[in-house]
């Protein structure tokens, strides 16, 4: 049962991401990304991390992508970047893809061990994640929140500047 | 084998409860509005001349909707247009799995929980599914390729995502008080007493949280006074290009959302299936009296109490829908972002201060 679900969710996830890259229409891109995030939430649930699964769906599929689609529907983009700018994006995305591929290959190393390590006691439960966030990972957590605050303030400043002109 | 049968039976029972209540909510809406406006309301549908105050009306409506022409506009995106009502309907219908209808029932030596799936994070599951339901609105608005639908879809998306913030934040105080996200443990926690005689319901522990949640939830159902995505008198709404049973699915989704909001209010703030002073073996009154009852009567009391509370909140929401006029768009956004969100933040801080005392 768990295996069937795993393969089903993985196929949906990878398939929708490939579809997202292949289609040109931005709205379809966003919808396929929603599907990918939702099935990733399902995969987290299969890994006995229901809290992460729920948060994945609420934050990514339920909130962030709604804003994406909102913006896409509002501005209704027709054509992409002009060709002279496209060259640089090719180089840039090629570099990022190479780094990501290297990371993936490195992470494959751990998955070939025969015995999968059993999850810890109440692994992935809200209590445990909350405790870790406020003890061991307090500084990264606080720094991330400051970063997000800075991004929000920056967005407001940019919008206000345009209004003045 | 018998476990699978039990789960199947639970799913069937819960879904038929859900859909029957949805059907009769349409009847309630028509009758209640009729009474409020001094009319008679739907009373002509009958079986062999038997009318019973129009109780057969929902079935007549359903049959009419099934046999209507299912019209897809030529200019629409066919696939998205077809998908949208099903997406809306599915994500609301699936939330009922996490709702506890009662504690447990003992049948033939087995203890069966009166809840389809007792998730560890049941509350988050319901919120996640409700937040995915927004895609039905967006898909129908965009897939119809009609201006009015698009305006409706955009308004719906903006409104739901604004009020979801207040909805989520209003529940954090509650989660701090009951240190759990599991709906069944939340209901168990509400069985305790404050000062020995007041039932420890969420509404007594988190009055401000309840008010914020109620308003945010009303906005999530997209009905008057928050019905800008529909706006019957101006833009018809995100389902303007639908007909027949597909439109019917959107309408049913609306009513199912009312029921889900009612079950959530009941479970989180009004003790779920708890009856004041009723324990697993009967009533224990705070003034010393006892009234012991057999197991199955206790179960009936619990399920009955849950149902009565849910019916009450459905009735209240229909009452609100027919009482108030529609908000203006800027008023709607002000209420969400400038009143409900700051109030819910104050509620979190206040709860923290009281709890640390």
PDB file of C-alpha atoms in Angstrom, chain A residues 25 27-28 31 34 50-51 54 57-58 61-63 65-66 69-70 73-74 126, chain B residues 77 80 121 124 127-128 131-132 134-135 138-139 142 150 154 157-158 161 164 181:
ATOM      1  CA  UNK A  25       1.554  29.024 -20.815  1.00  0.00           C
ATOM      2  CA  UNK A  27      -0.975  29.803 -15.875  1.00  0.00           C
ATOM      3  CA  UNK A  28      -0.604  26.119 -16.684  1.00  0.00           C
ATOM      4  CA  UNK A  31      -1.116  24.931 -11.808  1.00  0.00           C
ATOM      5  CA  UNK A  34       0.638  23.352  -7.401  1.00  0.00           C
ATOM      6  CA  UNK A  50       2.272  14.811   8.934  1.00  0.00           C
ATOM      7  CA  UNK A  51       3.053  18.261  10.291  1.00  0.00           C
ATOM      8  CA  UNK A  54       0.248  19.890   6.190  1.00  0.00           C
ATOM      9  CA  UNK A  57       0.356  22.163   1.452  1.00  0.00           C
ATOM     10  CA  UNK A  58      -0.874  25.187   3.432  1.00  0.00           C
ATOM     11  CA  UNK A  61       0.193  25.072  -2.502  1.00  0.00           C
ATOM     12  CA  UNK A  62      -2.351  27.106  -0.535  1.00  0.00           C
ATOM     13  CA  UNK A  63      -0.688  30.486  -0.178  1.00  0.00           C
ATOM     14  CA  UNK A  65       1.199  29.738  -5.490  1.00  0.00           C
ATOM     15  CA  UNK A  66      -2.145  31.476  -5.136  1.00  0.00           C
ATOM     16  CA  UNK A  69      -1.341  32.788 -10.085  1.00  0.00           C
ATOM     17  CA  UNK A  70      -2.853  36.050  -8.940  1.00  0.00           C
ATOM     18  CA  UNK A  73      -3.641  36.548 -14.080  1.00  0.00           C
ATOM     19  CA  UNK A  74      -3.261  40.275 -13.350  1.00  0.00           C
ATOM     20  CA  UNK A 126       4.724  19.638  15.851  1.00  0.00           C
TER      21      UNK A 126
ATOM     22  CA  UNK B  77     -10.688  26.623 -21.800  1.00  0.00           C
ATOM     23  CA  UNK B  80      -9.997  23.849 -16.868  1.00  0.00           C
ATOM     24  CA  UNK B 121      -2.522  17.152  12.825  1.00  0.00           C
ATOM     25  CA  UNK B 124      -3.987  21.544   9.990  1.00  0.00           C
ATOM     26  CA  UNK B 127      -7.125  24.111   7.047  1.00  0.00           C
ATOM     27  CA  UNK B 128      -4.890  22.754   4.260  1.00  0.00           C
ATOM     28  CA  UNK B 131      -6.980  26.480   1.446  1.00  0.00           C
ATOM     29  CA  UNK B 132      -6.672  24.210  -1.607  1.00  0.00           C
ATOM     30  CA  UNK B 134      -9.455  28.229  -3.545  1.00  0.00           C
ATOM     31  CA  UNK B 135      -8.152  26.668  -6.763  1.00  0.00           C
ATOM     32  CA  UNK B 138      -9.428  30.596  -9.492  1.00  0.00           C
ATOM     33  CA  UNK B 139      -9.733  27.849 -12.126  1.00  0.00           C
ATOM     34  CA  UNK B 142      -9.749  31.944 -15.402  1.00  0.00           C
ATOM     35  CA  UNK B 150     -12.365  36.549 -14.101  1.00  0.00           C
ATOM     36  CA  UNK B 154      -9.784  37.402  -8.657  1.00  0.00           C
ATOM     37  CA  UNK B 157      -8.800  34.591  -4.460  1.00  0.00           C
ATOM     38  CA  UNK B 158      -7.902  37.928  -2.860  1.00  0.00           C
ATOM     39  CA  UNK B 161      -6.187  34.517   1.003  1.00  0.00           C
ATOM     40  CA  UNK B 164      -7.019  32.834   5.754  1.00  0.00           C
ATOM     41  CA  UNK B 181      -3.456  19.694  16.964  1.00  0.00           C
TER      42      UNK B 181
END
